[in-house]
Coordinates of C-alpha atoms in Angstrom, one line a residue:
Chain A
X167 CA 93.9 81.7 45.5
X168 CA 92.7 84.2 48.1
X169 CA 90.4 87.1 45.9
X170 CA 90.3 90.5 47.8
X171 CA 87.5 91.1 50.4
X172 CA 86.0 87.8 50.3
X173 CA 83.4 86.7 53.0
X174 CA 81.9 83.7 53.2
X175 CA 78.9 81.7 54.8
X176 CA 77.5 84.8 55.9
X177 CA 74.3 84.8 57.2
X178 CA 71.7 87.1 55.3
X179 CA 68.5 88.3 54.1
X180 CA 67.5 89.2 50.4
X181 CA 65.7 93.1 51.0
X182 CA 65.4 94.1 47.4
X183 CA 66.4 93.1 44.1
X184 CA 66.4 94.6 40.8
X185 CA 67.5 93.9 36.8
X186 CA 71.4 94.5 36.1
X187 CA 72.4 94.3 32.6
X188 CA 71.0 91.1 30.7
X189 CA 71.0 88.5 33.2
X190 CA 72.4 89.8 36.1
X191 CA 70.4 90.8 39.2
X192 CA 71.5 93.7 42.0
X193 CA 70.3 92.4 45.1
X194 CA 70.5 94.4 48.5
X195 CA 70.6 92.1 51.5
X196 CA 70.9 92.6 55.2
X197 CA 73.5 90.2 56.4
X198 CA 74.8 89.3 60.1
X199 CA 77.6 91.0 60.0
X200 CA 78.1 93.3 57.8
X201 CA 75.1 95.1 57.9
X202 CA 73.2 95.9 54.5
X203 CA 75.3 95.9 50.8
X204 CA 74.7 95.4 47.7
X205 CA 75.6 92.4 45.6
X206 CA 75.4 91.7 41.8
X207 CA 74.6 88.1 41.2
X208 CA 75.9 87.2 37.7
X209 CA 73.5 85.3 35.0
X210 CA 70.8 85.2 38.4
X211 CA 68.1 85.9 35.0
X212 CA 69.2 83.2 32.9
X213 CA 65.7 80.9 32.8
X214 CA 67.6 77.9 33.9
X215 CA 69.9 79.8 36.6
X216 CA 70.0 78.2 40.0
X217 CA 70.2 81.4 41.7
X218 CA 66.6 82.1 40.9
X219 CA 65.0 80.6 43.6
X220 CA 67.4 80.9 46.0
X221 CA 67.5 84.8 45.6
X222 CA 64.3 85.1 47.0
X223 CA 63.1 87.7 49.9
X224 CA 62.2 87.1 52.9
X225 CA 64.3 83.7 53.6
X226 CA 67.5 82.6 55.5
X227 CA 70.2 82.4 53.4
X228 CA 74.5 81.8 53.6
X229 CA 75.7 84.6 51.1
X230 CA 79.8 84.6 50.1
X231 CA 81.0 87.4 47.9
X232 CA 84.0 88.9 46.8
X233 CA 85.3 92.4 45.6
X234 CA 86.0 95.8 46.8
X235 CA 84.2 99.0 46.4
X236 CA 80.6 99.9 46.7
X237 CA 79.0 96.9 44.6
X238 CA 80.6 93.2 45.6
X239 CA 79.9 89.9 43.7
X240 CA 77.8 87.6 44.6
X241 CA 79.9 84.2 44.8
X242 CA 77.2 81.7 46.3
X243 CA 74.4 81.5 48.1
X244 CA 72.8 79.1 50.1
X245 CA 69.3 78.0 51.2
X246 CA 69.1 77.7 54.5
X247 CA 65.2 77.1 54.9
X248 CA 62.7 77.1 58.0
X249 CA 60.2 79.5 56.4
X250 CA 57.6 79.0 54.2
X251 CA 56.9 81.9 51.7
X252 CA 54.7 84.6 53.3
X253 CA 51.3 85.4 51.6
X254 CA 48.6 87.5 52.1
X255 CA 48.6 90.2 54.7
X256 CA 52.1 88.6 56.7
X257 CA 53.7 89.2 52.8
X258 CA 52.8 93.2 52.9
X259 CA 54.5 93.6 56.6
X260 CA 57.4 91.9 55.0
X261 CA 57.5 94.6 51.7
X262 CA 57.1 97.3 54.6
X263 CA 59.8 96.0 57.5
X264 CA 62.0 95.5 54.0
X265 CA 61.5 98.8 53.2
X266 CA 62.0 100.7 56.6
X267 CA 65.5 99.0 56.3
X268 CA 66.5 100.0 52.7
X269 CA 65.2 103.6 54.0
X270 CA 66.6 103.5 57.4
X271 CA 69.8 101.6 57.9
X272 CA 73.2 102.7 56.2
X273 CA 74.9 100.5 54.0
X274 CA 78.3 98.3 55.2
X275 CA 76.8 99.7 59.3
X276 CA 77.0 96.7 60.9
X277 CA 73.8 97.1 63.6
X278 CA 74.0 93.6 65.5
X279 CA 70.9 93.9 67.4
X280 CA 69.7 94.1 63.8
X281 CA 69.2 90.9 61.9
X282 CA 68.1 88.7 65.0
X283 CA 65.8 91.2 65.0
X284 CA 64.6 90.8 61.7
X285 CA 64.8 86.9 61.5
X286 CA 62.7 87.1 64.4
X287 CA 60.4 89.3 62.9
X288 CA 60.0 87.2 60.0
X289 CA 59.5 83.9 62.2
X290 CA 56.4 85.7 63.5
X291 CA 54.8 86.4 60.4
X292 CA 55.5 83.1 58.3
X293 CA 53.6 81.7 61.8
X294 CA 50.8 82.1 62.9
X295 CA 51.3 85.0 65.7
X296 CA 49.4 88.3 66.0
X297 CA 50.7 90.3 63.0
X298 CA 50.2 93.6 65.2
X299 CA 52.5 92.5 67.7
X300 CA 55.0 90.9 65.4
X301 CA 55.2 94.9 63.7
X302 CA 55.3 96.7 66.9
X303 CA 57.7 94.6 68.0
X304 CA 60.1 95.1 65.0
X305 CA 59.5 98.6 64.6
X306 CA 60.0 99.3 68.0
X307 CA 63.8 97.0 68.4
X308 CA 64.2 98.8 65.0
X309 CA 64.4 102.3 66.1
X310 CA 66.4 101.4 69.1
X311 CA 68.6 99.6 66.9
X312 CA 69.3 102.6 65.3
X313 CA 70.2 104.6 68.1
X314 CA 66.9 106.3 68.7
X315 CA 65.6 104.8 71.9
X316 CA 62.8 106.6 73.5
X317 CA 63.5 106.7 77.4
X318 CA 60.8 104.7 79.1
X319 CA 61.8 103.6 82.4
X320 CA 61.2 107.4 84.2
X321 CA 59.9 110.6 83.1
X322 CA 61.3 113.9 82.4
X323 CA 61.6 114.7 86.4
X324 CA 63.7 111.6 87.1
X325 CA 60.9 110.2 88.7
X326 CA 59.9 106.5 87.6
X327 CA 56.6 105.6 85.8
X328 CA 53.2 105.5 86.8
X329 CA 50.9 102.5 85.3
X330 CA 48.3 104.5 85.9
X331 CA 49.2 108.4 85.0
X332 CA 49.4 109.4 81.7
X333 CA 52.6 110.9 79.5
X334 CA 53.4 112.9 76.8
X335 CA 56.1 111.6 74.7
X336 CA 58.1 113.1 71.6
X337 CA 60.8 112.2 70.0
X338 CA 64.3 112.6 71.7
X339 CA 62.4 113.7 74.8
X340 CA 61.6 111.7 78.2
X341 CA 58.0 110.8 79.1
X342 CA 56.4 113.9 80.3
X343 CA 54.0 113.8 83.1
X344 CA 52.6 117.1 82.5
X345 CA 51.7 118.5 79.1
X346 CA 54.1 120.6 77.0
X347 CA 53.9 124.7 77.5
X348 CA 53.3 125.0 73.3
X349 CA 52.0 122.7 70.6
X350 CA 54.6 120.7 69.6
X351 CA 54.0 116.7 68.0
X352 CA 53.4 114.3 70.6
X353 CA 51.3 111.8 71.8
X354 CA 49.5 110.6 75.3
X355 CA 50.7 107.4 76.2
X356 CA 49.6 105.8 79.8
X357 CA 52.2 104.8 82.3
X358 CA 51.3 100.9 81.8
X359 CA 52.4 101.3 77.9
X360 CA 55.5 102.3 79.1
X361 CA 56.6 99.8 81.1
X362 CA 55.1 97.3 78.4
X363 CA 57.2 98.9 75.6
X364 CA 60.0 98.4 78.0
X365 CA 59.5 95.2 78.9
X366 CA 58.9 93.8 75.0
X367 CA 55.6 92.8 75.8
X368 CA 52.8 93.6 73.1
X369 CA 50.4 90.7 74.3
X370 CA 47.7 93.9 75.5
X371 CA 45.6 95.1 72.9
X372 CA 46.0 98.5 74.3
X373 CA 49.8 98.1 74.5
X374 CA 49.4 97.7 70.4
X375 CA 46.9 100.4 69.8
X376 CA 49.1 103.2 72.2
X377 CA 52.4 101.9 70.8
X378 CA 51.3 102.1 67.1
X379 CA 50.8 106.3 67.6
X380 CA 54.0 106.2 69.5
X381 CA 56.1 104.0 66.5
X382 CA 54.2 106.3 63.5
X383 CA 55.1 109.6 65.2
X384 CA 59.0 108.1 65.9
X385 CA 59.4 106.6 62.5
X386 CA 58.1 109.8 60.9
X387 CA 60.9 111.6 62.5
X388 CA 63.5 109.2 61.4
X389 CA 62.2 109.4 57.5
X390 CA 61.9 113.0 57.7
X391 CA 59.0 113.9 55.8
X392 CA 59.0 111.4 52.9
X393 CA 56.4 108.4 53.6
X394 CA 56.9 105.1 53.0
X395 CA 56.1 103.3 49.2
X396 CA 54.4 100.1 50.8
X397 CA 51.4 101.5 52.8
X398 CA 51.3 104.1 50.9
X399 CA 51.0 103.2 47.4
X400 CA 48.8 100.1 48.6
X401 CA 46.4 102.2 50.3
X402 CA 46.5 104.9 47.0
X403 CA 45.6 102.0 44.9
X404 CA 42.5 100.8 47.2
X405 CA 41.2 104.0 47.1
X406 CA 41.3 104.5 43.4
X407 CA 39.7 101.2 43.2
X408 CA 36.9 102.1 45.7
X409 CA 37.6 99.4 47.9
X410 CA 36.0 99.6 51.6
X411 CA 37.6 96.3 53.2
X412 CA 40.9 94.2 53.8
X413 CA 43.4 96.8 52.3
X414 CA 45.7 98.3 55.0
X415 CA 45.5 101.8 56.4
X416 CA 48.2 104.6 56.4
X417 CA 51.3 103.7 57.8
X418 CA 50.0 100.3 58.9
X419 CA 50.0 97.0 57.2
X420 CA 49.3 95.2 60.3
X421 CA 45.7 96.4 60.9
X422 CA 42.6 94.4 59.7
Chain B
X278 CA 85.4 118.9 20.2
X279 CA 81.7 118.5 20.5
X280 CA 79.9 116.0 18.5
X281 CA 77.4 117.5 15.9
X282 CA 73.8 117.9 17.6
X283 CA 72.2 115.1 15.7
X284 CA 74.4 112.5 16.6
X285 CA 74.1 113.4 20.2
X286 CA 70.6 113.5 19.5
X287 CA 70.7 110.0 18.7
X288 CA 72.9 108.6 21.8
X289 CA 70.5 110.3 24.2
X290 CA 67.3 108.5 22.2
X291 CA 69.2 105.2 23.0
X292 CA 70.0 106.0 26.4
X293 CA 66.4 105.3 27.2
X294 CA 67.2 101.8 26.6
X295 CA 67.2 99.6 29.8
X296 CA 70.8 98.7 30.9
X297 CA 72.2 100.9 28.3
X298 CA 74.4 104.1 29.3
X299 CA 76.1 107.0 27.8
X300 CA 79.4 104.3 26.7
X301 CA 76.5 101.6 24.7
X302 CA 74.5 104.8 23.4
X303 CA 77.5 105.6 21.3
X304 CA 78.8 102.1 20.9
X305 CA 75.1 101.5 19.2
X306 CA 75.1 105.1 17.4
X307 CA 78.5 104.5 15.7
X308 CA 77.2 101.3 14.6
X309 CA 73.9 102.0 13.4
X310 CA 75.4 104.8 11.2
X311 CA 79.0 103.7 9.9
X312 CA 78.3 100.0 9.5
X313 CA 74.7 99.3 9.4
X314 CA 72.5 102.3 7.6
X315 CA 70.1 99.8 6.4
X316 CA 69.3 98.7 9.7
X317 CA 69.0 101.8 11.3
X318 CA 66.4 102.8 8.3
X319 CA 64.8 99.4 9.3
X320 CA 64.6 100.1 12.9
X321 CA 63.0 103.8 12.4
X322 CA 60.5 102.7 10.5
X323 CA 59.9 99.3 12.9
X324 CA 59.7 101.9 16.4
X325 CA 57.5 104.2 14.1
X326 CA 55.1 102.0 13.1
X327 CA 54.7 100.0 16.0
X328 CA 54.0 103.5 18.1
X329 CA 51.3 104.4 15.0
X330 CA 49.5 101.2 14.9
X331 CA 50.1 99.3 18.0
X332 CA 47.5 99.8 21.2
X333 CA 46.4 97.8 23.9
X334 CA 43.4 95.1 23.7
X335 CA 40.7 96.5 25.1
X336 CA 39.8 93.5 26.9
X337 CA 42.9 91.5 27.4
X338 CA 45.2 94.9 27.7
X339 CA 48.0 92.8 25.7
X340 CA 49.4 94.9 22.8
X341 CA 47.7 94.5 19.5
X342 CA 46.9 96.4 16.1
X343 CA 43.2 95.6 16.3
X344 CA 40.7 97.6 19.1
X345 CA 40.0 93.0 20.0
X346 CA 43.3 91.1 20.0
X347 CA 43.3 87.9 18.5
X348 CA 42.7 86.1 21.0
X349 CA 40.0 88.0 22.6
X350 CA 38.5 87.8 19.1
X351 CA 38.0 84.3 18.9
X352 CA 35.0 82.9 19.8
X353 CA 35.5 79.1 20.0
X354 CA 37.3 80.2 23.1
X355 CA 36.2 79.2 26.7
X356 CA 34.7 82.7 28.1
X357 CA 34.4 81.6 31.6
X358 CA 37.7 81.1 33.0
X359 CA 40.0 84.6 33.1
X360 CA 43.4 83.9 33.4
X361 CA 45.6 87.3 34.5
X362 CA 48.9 87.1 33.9
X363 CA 52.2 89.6 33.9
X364 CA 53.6 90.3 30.8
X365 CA 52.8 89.5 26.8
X366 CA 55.8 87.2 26.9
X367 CA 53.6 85.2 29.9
X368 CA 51.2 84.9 27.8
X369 CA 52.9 83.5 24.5
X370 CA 54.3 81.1 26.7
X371 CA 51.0 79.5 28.4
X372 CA 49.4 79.4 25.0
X373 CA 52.6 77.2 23.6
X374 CA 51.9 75.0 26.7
X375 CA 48.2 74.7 25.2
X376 CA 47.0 74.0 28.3
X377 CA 44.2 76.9 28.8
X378 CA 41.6 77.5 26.8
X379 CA 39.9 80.5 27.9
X380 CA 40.8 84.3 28.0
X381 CA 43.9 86.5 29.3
X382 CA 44.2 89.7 31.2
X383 CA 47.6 90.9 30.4
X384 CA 49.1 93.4 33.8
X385 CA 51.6 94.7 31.9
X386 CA 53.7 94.6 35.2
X387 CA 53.5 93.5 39.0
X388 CA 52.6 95.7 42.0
X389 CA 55.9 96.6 43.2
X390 CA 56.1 99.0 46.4
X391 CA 60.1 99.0 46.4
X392 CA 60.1 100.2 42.8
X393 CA 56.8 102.3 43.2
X394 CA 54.8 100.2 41.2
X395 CA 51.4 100.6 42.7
X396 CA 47.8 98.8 41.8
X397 CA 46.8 101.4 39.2
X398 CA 50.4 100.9 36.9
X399 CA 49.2 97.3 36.6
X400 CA 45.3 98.0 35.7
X401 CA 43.8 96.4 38.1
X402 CA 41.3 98.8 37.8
X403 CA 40.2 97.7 34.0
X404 CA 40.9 93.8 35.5
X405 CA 38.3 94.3 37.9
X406 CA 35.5 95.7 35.2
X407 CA 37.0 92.8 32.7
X408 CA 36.1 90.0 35.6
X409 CA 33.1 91.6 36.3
X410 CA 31.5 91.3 32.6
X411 CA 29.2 88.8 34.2
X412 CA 29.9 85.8 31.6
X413 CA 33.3 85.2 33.8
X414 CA 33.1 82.6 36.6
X415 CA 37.0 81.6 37.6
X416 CA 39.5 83.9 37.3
X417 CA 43.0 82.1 37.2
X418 CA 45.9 84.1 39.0
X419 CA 49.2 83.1 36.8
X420 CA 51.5 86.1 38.2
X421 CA 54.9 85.0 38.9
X422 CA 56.2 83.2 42.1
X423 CA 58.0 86.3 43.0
X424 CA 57.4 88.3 45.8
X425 CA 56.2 90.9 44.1
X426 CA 54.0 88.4 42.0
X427 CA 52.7 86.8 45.0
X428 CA 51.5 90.4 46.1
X429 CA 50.1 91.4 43.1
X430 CA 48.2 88.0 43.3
X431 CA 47.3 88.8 47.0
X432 CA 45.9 92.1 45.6
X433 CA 43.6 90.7 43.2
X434 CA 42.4 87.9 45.2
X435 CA 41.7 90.5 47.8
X436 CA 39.9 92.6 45.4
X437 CA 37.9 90.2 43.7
X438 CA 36.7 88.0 46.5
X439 CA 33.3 88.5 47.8
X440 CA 32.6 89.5 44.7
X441 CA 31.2 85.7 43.3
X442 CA 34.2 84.7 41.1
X443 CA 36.0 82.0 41.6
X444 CA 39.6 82.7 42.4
X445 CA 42.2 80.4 42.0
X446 CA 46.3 80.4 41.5
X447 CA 48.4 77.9 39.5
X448 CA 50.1 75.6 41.2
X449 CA 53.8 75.6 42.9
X450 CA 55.8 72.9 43.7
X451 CA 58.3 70.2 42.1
X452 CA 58.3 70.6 38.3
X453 CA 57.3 68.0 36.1
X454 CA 60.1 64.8 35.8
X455 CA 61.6 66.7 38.4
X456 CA 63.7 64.6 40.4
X457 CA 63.9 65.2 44.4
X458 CA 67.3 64.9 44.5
X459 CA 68.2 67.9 41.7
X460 CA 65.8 69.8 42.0
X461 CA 66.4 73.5 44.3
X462 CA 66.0 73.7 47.6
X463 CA 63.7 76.6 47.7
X464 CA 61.5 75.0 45.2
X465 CA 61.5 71.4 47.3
X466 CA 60.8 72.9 50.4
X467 CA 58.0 74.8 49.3
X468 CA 56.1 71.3 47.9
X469 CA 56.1 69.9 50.8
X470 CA 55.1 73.2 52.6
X471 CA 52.4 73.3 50.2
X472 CA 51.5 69.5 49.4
X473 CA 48.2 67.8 48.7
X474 CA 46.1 65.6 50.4
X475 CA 45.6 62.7 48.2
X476 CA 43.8 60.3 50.8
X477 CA 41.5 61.3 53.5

């Protein structure tokens, strides 16, 4: 018996889940194909339910579901392993790249560069790599994933990029040699960035520093005004706490 | 026709129910007054007095109808070992394990950034001065294996380290007469992942 809309052994990731009823569970996920949805997973509470640590963020897992409309069912899903569970600092970056897509992406919009992405992503932070590189990185494919790509290969004049000169850059504008006739939000970012943020490569230390100010000024843009919960909240509850070390800074889990 | 104001009254009190809606509200109010009175006098009074005399242990931050719970009360227990945990129900259940014998710190939740859940709805604030009453030495982190329980035990770690307690978390791994080849995948995978040395 074929049900309606059923997909199955779809690749995916567990974003977000929350209570449904008594033992049910309303989990967002990002899958391969079909972008991010929302499934219920029936009697995923009940204390001896299988579900429960399958269901868990932040692993690979094969998802089939069933159903039509906004909310499918969740018919089965399947470990897939590879990762160990993320702790410590590598766990917040995981809360905030999971929260930049609930905020960002639309549901059932199938963006492909999007969950290699993501996998990747979390592959660098289960290991052992530089977490600010692992954040640009994502950040960076995430906003070109949407559609949003700064231009970095020339500047506004058509000319190609300097290594050396400096360029203003702003959101839905090309790299600007010279600086802009009023104030408007933007920031400096040299020539040898550029190319870097072309090319991928975050190894420089510079590269990270220059491309964090350019991420937090295009990511702003793209949430419009409302700030994320995960640095946020973390950095609200530090300070209320009177902490001085080890909790993360505005905007920026990845920074010591 | 419009229902009369008190009965509305009374579907909209039980909306604030988790996972109950406008439909259960009035499947609950019809019930409580056409087939059950006696019952509905009994759970008045019950929400009433529990909102009079119930408060939070001023230690422990479980609920209880004493300023010290029970618990926190008792002197034969140990005083050096803090064990924080999530929710009341967390803690019934690792006393009918009778496996600890020294004192809670109940969250009353779990940091939660998706949810907006942030270290102050969870007291860490009162389980940092609780820690810090100089008579506890390890403080035992027994938040769920969530991910959101994980944080919230990232957070305390974080916030009590350098600060000379001992910090420690229960354990994860196979459960006990678990048998490799039932047991969940998840749950197998992260044994090994996390397993002990047993000979150098």
């Amino acid at each position: 018996m074929s049900q309606p809309g059923k997909v199955d052994r779809q690749p995916g990731y567990v974003l977000h889940t929350q209570a449904y009823r008594e033992t049910s569970l309303l989990v967002d996920v990002l899958t391969r194909d079909h972008g991010r949805l929302v499934l219920v997973a029936r009697g995923a509470r009940r204390p001896k339910a299988e579900l429960r640590g399958v269901l868990l963020p932040f692993h690979p897992l094969l998802l089939a579901w069933f159903g039509k409309g906004e909310v499918r069912t969740l018919h089965s899903a399947d470990w897939q392993g590879g990762l160990p569970q993320l702790s410590g600092r590598p766990l917040l970056c995981g809360f905030y790249f999971n929260e930049l897509l609930m905020r960002l992406t639309a549901r059932e919009d199938p963006l492909p560069a999007l969950y290699p992405l993501y996998g990747e992503a979390l592959q660098g932070l289960a290991g052992a790599a530089d977490l600010g590189s692992v954040v640009r990185r994502f950040e960076m494919g995430l906003v070109r994933a949407l559609g949003y790509s700064p231009l970095l290969s020339q500047d506004a004049a058509g000319r190609p990029i300097e290594p050396a000169r400096h360029y203003f850059c702003r959101p839905g504008e090309a790299p600007d040699a010279d600086a802009p006739p009023a104030a408007v939000r933007g920031v400096w970012l040299s020539g040898a960035t550029l190319q870097a943020l072309a090319d991928d490569d975050y190894t420089l230390a510079s590269t990270q520093r220059e491309a964090r100010s350019l991420t937090r000024l295009l990511l702003a843009e793209l949430l419009d005004g409302t700030p994320l919960m995960t640095p946020r909240l973390l950095e609200a509850g530090a300070g209320a706490l009177s902490l001085t070390t080890g909790w993360p800074k505005a905007a920026d889990p990845s920074t010591e | 026709m419009k229902n009369p104001p008190s009965l509305d009254q009374l579907i909209a009190a039980l909306k604030v129910l988790p996972g109950v809606g406008p439909k259960s509200a009035q499947r609950m109010a019809f019930h409580l007054l056409q087939r059950d009175q006696a019952g509905a006098l009994k759970l008045a009074r019950a929400i009433g007095q529990a909102l009079e005399n119930l408060q939070h242990c001023e230690r422990c931050n479980t609920f209880s109808e004493t300023a010290l719970c029970n618990l926190c009360a008792d002197a034969s227990r140990r005083q050096d070992q803090l064990c924080v945990v999530e929710m009341p129900a967390d803690l019934m259940t690792m006393e009918q394990a009778q496996c600890f014998e020294g004192l809670y710190f109940v969250l009353m939740g779990r940091v939660s950034p998706m949810d907006g859940i942030g270290p102050r709805d969870v007291h860490l604030d009162r389980l940092l001065n609780r820690a810090l009453d100089g008579q506890v030495e390890e403080v035992i982190l027994a938040t769920n294996f969530t991910a959101e329980g994980e944080l919230t035990a990232n957070m305390i770690t974080e916030l009590l380290r350098s600060r000379g307690l001992r910090v420690s978390r229960i354990a994860r791994g196979m459960p006990v007469g678990g048998e490799v080849e039932y047991v969940d995948l998840g749950t197998l995978a992260q044994s090994l992942y996390e397993r002990r040395t047993l000979s150098e």
